[in-house]
PDB file of C-alpha atoms and ligand atoms in Angstrom:
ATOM      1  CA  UNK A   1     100.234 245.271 161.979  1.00  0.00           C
ATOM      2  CA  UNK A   2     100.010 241.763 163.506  1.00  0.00           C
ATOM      3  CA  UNK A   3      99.287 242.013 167.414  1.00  0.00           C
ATOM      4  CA  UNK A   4     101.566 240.144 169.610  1.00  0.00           C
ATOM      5  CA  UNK A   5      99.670 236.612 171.493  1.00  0.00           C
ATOM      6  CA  UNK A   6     101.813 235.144 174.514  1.00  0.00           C
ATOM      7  CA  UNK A   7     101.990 231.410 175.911  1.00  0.00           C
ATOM      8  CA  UNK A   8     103.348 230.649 179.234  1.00  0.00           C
ATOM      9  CA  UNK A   9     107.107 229.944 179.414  1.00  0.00           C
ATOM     10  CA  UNK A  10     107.975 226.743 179.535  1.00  0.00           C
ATOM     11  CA  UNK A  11     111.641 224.311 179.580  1.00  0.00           C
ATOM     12  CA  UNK A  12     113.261 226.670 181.676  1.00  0.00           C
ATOM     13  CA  UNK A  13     114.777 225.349 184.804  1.00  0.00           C
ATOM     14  CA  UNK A  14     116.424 226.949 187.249  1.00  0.00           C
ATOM     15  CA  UNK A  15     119.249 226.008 189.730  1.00  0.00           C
ATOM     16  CA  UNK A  16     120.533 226.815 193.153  1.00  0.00           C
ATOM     17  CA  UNK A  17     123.746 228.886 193.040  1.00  0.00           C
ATOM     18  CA  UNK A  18     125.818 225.852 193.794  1.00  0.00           C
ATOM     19  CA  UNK A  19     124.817 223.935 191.016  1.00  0.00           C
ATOM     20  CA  UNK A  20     124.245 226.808 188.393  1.00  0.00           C
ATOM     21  CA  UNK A  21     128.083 227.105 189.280  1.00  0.00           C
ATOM     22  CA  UNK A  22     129.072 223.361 189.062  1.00  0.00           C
ATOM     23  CA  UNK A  23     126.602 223.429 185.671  1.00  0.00           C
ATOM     24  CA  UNK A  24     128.488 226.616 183.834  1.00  0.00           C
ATOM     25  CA  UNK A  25     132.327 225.032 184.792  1.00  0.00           C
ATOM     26  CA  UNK A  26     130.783 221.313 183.259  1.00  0.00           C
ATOM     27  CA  UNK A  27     130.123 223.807 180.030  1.00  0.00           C
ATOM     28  CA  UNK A  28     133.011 225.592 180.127  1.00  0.00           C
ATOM     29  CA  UNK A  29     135.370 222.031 180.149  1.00  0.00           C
ATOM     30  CA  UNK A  30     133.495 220.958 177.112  1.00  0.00           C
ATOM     31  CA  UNK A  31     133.416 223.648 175.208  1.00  0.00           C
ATOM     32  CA  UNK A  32     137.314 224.690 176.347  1.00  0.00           C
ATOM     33  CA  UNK A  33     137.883 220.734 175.138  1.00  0.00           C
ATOM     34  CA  UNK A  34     136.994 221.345 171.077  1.00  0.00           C
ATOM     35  CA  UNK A  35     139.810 221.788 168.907  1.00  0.00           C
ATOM     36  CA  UNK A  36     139.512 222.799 165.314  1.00  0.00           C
ATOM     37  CA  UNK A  37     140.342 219.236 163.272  1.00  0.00           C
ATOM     38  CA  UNK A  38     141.751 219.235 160.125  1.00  0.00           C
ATOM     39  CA  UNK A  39     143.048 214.924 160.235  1.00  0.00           C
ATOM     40  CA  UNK A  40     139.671 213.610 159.697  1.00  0.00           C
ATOM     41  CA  UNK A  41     138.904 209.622 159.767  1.00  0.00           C
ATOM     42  CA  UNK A  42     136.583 208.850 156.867  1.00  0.00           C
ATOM     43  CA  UNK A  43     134.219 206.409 159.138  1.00  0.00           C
ATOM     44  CA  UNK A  44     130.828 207.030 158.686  1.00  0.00           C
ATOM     45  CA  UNK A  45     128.401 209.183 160.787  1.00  0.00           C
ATOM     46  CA  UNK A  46     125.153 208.103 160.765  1.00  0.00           C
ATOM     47  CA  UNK A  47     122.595 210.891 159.106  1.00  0.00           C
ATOM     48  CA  UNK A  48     120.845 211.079 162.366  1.00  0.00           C
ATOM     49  CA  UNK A  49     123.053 212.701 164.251  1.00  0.00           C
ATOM     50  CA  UNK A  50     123.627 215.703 161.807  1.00  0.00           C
ATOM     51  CA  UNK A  51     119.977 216.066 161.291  1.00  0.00           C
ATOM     52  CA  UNK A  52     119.641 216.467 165.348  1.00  0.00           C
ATOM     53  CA  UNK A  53     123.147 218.943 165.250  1.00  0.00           C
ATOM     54  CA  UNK A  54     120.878 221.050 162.867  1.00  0.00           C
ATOM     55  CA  UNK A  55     117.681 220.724 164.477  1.00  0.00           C
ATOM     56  CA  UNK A  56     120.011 222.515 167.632  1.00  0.00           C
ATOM     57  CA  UNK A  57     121.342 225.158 165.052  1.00  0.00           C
ATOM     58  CA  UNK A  58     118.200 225.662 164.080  1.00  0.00           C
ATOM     59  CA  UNK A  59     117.193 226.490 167.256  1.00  0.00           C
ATOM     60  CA  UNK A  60     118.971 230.066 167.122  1.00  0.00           C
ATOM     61  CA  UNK A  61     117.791 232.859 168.143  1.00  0.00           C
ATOM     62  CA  UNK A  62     117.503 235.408 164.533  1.00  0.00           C
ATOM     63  CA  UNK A  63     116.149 239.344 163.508  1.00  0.00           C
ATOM     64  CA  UNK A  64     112.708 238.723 163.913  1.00  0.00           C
ATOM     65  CA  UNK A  65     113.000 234.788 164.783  1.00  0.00           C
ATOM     66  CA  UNK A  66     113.068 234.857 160.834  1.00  0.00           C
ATOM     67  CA  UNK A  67     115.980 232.017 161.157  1.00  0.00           C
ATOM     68  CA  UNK A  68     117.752 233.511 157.674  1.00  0.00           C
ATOM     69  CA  UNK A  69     119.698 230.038 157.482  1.00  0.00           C
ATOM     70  CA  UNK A  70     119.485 227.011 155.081  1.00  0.00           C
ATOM     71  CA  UNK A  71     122.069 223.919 155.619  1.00  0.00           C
ATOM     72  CA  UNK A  72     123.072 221.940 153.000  1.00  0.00           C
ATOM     73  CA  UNK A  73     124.532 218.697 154.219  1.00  0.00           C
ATOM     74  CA  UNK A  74     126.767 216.586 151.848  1.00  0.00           C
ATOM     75  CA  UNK A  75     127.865 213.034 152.079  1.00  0.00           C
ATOM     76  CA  UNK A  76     127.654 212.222 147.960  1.00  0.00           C
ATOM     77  CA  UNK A  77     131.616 211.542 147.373  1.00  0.00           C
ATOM     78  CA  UNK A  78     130.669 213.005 143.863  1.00  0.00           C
ATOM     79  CA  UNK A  79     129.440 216.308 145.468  1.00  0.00           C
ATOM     80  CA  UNK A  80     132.401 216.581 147.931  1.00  0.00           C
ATOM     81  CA  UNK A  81     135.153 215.528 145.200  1.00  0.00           C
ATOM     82  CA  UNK A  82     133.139 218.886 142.795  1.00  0.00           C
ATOM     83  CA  UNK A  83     133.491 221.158 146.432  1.00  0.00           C
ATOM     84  CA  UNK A  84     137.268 219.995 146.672  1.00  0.00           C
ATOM     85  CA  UNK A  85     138.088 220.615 143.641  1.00  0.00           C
ATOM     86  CA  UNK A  86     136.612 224.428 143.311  1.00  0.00           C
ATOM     87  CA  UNK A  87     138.023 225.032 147.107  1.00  0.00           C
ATOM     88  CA  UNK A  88     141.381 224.008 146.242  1.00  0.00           C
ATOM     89  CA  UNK A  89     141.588 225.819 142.986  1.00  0.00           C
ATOM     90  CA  UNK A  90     140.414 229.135 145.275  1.00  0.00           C
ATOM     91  CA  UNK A  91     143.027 228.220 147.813  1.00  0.00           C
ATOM     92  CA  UNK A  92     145.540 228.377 145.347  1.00  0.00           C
ATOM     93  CA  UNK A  93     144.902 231.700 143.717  1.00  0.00           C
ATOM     94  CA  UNK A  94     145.107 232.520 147.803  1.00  0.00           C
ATOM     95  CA  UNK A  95     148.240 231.004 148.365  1.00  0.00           C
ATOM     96  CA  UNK A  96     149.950 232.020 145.674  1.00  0.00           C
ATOM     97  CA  UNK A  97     149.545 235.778 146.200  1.00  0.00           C
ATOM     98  CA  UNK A  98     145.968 236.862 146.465  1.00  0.00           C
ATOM     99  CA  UNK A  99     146.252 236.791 149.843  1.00  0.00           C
ATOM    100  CA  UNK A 100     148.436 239.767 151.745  1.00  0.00           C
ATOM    101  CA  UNK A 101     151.853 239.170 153.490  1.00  0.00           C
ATOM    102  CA  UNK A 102     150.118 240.199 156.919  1.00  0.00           C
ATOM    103  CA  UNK A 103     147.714 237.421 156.221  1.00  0.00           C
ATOM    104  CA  UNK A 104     149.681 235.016 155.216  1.00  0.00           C
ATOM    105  CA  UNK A 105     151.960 235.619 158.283  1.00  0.00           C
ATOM    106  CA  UNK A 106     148.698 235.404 160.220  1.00  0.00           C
ATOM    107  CA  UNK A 107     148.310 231.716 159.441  1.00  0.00           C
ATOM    108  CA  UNK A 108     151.878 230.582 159.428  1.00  0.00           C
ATOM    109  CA  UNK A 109     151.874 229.292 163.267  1.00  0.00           C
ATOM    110  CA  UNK A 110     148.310 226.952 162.133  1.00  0.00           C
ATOM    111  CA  UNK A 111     150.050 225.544 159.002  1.00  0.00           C
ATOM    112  CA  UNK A 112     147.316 225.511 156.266  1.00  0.00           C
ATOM    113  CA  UNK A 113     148.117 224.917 152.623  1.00  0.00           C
ATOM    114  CA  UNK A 114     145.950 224.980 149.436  1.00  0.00           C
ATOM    115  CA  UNK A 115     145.787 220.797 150.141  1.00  0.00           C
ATOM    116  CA  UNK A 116     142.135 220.279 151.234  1.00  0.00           C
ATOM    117  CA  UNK A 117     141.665 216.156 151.134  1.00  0.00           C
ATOM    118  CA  UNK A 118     139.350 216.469 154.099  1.00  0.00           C
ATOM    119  CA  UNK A 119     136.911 217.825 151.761  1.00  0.00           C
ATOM    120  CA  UNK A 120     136.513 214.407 150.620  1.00  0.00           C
ATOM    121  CA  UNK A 121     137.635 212.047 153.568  1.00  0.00           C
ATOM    122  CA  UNK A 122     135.360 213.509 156.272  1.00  0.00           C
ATOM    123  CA  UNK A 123     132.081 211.824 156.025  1.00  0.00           C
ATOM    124  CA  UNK A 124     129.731 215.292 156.306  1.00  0.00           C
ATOM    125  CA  UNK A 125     130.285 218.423 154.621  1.00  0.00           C
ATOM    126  CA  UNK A 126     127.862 220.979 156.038  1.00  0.00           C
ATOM    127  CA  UNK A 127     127.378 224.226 153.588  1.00  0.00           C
ATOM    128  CA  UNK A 128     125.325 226.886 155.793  1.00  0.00           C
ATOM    129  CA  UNK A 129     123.661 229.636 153.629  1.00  0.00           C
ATOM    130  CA  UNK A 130     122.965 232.905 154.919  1.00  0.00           C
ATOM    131  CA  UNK A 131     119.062 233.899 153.326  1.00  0.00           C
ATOM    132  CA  UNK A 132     119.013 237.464 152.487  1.00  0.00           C
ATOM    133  CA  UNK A 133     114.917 237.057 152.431  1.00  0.00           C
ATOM    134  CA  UNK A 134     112.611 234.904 153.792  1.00  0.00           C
ATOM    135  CA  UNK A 135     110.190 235.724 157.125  1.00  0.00           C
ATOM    136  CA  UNK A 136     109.270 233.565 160.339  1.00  0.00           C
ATOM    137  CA  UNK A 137     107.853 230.885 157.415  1.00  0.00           C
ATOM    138  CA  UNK A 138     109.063 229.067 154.385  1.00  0.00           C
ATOM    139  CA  UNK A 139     108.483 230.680 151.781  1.00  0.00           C
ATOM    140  CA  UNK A 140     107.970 233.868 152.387  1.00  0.00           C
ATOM    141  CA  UNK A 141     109.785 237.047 150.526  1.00  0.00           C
ATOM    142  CA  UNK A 142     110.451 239.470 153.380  1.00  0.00           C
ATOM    143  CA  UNK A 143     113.553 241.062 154.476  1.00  0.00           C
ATOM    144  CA  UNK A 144     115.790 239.661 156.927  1.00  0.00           C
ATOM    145  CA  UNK A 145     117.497 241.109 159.751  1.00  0.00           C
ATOM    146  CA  UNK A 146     120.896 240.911 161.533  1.00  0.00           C
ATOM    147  CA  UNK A 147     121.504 238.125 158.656  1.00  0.00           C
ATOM    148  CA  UNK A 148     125.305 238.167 159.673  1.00  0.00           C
ATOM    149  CA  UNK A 149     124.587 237.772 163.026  1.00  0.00           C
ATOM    150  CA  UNK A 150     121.892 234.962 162.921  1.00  0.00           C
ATOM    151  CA  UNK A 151     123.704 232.986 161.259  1.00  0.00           C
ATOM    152  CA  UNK A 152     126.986 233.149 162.942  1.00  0.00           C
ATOM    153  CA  UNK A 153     125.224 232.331 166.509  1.00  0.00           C
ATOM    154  CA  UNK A 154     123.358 229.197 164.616  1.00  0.00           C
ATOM    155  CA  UNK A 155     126.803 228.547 162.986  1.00  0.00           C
ATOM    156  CA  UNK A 156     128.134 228.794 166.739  1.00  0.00           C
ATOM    157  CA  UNK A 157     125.348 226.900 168.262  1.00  0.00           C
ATOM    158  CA  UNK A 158     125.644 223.865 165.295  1.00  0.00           C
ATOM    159  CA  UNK A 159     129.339 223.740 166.152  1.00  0.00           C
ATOM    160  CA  UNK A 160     128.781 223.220 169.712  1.00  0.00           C
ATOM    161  CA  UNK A 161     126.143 220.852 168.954  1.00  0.00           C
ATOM    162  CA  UNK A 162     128.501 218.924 167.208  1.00  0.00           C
ATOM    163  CA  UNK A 163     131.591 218.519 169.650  1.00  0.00           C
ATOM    164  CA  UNK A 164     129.166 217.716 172.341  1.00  0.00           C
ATOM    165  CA  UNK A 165     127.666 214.954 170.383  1.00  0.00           C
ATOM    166  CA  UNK A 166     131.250 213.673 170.068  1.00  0.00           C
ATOM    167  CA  UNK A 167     132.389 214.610 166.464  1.00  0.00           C
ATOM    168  CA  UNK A 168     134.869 216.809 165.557  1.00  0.00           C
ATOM    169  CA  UNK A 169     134.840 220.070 162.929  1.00  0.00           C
ATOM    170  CA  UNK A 170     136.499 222.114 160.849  1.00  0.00           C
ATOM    171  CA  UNK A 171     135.332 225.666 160.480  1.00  0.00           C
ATOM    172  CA  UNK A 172     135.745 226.297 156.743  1.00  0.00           C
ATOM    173  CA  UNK A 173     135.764 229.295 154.757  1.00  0.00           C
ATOM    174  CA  UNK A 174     137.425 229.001 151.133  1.00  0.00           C
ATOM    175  CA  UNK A 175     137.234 232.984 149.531  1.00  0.00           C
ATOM    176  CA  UNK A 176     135.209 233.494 147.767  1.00  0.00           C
ATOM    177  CA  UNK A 177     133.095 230.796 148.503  1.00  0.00           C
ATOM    178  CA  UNK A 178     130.364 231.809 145.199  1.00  0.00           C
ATOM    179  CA  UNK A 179     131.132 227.652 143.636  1.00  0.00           C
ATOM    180  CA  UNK A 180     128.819 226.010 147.050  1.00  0.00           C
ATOM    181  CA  UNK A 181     125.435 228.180 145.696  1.00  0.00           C
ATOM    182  CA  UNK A 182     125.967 225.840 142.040  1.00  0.00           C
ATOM    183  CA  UNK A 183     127.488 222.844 143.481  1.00  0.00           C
ATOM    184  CA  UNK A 184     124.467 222.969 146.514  1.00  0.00           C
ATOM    185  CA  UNK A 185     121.663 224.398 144.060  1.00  0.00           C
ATOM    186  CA  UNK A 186     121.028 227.296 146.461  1.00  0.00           C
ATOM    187  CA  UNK A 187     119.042 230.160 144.633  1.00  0.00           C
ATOM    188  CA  UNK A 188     121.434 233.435 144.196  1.00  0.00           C
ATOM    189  CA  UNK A 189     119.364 235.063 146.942  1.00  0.00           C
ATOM    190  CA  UNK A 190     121.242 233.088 149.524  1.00  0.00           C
ATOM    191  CA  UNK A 191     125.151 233.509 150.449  1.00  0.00           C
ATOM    192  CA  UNK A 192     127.553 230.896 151.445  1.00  0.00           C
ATOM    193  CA  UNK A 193     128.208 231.465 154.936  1.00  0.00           C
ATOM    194  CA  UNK A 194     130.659 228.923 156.034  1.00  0.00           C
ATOM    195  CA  UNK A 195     131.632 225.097 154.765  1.00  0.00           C
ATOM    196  CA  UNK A 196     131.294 223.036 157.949  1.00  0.00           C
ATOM    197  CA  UNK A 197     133.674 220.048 157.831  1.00  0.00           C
ATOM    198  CA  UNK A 198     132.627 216.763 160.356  1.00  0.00           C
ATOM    199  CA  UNK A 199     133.412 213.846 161.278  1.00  0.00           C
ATOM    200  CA  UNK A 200     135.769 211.574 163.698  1.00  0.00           C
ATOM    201  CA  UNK A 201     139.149 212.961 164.047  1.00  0.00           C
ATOM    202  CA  UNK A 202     141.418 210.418 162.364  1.00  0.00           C
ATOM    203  CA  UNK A 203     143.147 207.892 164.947  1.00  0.00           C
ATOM    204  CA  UNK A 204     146.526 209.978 164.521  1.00  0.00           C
ATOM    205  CA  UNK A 205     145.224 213.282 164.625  1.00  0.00           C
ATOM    206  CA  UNK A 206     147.264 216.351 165.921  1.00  0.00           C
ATOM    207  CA  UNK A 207     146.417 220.269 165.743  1.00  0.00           C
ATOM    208  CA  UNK A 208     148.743 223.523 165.586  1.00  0.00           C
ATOM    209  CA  UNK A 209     150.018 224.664 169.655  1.00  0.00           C
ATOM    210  CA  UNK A 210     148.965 227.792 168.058  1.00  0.00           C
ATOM    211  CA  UNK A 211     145.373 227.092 168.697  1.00  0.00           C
ATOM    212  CA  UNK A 212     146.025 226.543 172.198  1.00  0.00           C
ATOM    213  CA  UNK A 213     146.736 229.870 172.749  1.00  0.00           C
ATOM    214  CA  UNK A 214     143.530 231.290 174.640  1.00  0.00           C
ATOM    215  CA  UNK A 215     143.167 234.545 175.937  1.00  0.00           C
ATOM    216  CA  UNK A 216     142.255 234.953 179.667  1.00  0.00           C
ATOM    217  CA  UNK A 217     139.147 235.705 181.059  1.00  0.00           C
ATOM    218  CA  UNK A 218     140.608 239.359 182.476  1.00  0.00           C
ATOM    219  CA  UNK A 219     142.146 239.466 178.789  1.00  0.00           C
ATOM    220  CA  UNK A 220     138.382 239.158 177.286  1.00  0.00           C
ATOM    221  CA  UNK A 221     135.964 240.823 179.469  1.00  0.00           C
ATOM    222  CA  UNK A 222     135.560 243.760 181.797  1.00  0.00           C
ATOM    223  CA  UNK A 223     133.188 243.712 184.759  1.00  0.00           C
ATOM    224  CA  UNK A 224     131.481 246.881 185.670  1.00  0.00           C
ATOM    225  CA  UNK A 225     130.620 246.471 189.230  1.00  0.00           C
TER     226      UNK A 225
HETATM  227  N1  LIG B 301     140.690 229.794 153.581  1.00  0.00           N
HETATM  228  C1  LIG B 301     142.101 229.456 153.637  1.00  0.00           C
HETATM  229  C2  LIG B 301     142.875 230.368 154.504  1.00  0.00           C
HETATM  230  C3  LIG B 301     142.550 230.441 155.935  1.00  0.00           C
HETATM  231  C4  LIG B 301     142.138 231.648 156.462  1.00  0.00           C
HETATM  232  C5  LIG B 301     141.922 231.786 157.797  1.00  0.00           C
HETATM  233  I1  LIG B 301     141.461 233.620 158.519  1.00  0.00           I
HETATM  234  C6  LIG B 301     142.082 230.693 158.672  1.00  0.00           C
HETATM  235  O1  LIG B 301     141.875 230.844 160.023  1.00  0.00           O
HETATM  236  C7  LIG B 301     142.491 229.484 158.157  1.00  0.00           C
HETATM  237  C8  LIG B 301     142.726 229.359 156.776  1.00  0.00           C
HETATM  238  C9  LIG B 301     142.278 227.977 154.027  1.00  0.00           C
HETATM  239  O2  LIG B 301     141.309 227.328 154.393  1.00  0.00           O
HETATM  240  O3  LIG B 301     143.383 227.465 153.951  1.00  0.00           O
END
């Protein structure tokens, strides 16, 4: 078994209580300021800037720091139009009765149809794969851990990442999801996670009041004291 070596901690910084305080309000304001977008603008977003978003996701912490995540991110029109047009056909088969009544009662109040042009009008489409194996290098065929959860805090940490720069995202998860592995030429050892949608929200852009609906901090934690 490979013994553990150590290097000194470094990048950590640490704050006075005061300012720890004003730091984790300045957080919570921008992370309580993203909204889910579904009006996207098709202006352009420089390449840069997703590379860097990922670079942050990529950053996660993962079972064994084996970091079980690929992203695959799309600006070919022809490659969004072929992701469109398999998401839509999905969302219809949902739609139309795949989906249960609870369910579809569930998204009533958000107002989402089988319609998904922002598959083609936002400028970045960002497929995340979940890696079933892998290991702490590329390349390697071991087992991963906590795949689930790995990816979901990267997923978390890209989204972030990409409000903070300034864009906006949609959090997209057509079911089943099997058409990004082809259209992204992902071997069958990986599984779509989540479709990422980014870009600028469009000029006239408005979102559900149902997503404004946040539950309270006494709603969503208990404090042991
Ligand atoms: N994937 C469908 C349905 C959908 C499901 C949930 I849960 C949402 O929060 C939103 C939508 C769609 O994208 O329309």
């Amino acid at each position: 078994m490979k013994q553990p070596e150590y290097t000194s901690l470094t990048g950590y910084s640490e704050y006075s209580e005061d300012e720890m305080f004003m730091r984790a309000q300045g957080v919570l304001q921008v992370l309580n300021s993203r909204r889910t977008i579904r009006d996207f603008s098709d202006t352009p977003v420089p390449q840069k800037i997703i590379e860097t978003c990922i670079a942050a996701a990529g950053t996660a912490p993962s079972g064994a720091n084996h970091q079980p995540w690929h992203f695959v991110a799309i600006s070919n029109p022809e490659i969004k139009r072929k992701i469109r047009m398999a998401a839509e056909e999905e969302e219809k088969a949902f739609y139309a009765g795949k989906a249960s009544d609870e369910w579809l009662d569930a998204l009533g109040p958000l107002g989402t149809d089988p319609d998904k042009p922002f598959l083609e009008t936002a400028p970045w489409l960002i497929a995340v794969f979940a890696q079933r194996r892998g290991g702490v290098e590329v390349g390697m065929d071991k087992k991963n851990y906590y795949i689930t959860e790995s990816v979901g805090i990267a997923t978390g940490m890209l989204i972030t990442a990409l409000h903070s720069a300034g864009l906006g995202t949609l959090t997209h998860t057509p079911a089943p999801m099997g058409f990004l592995t082809d259209i992204c030429e992902r071997p069958k050892t990986e599984k779509p996670f989540v479709l990422m949608v980014v870009g600028y929200p469009a000029k006239n852009a408005t979102v559900p009041k149902h997503a404004l609906i946040k539950k309270s901090i006494q709603d969503i934690s208990t404090f042991k004291l």
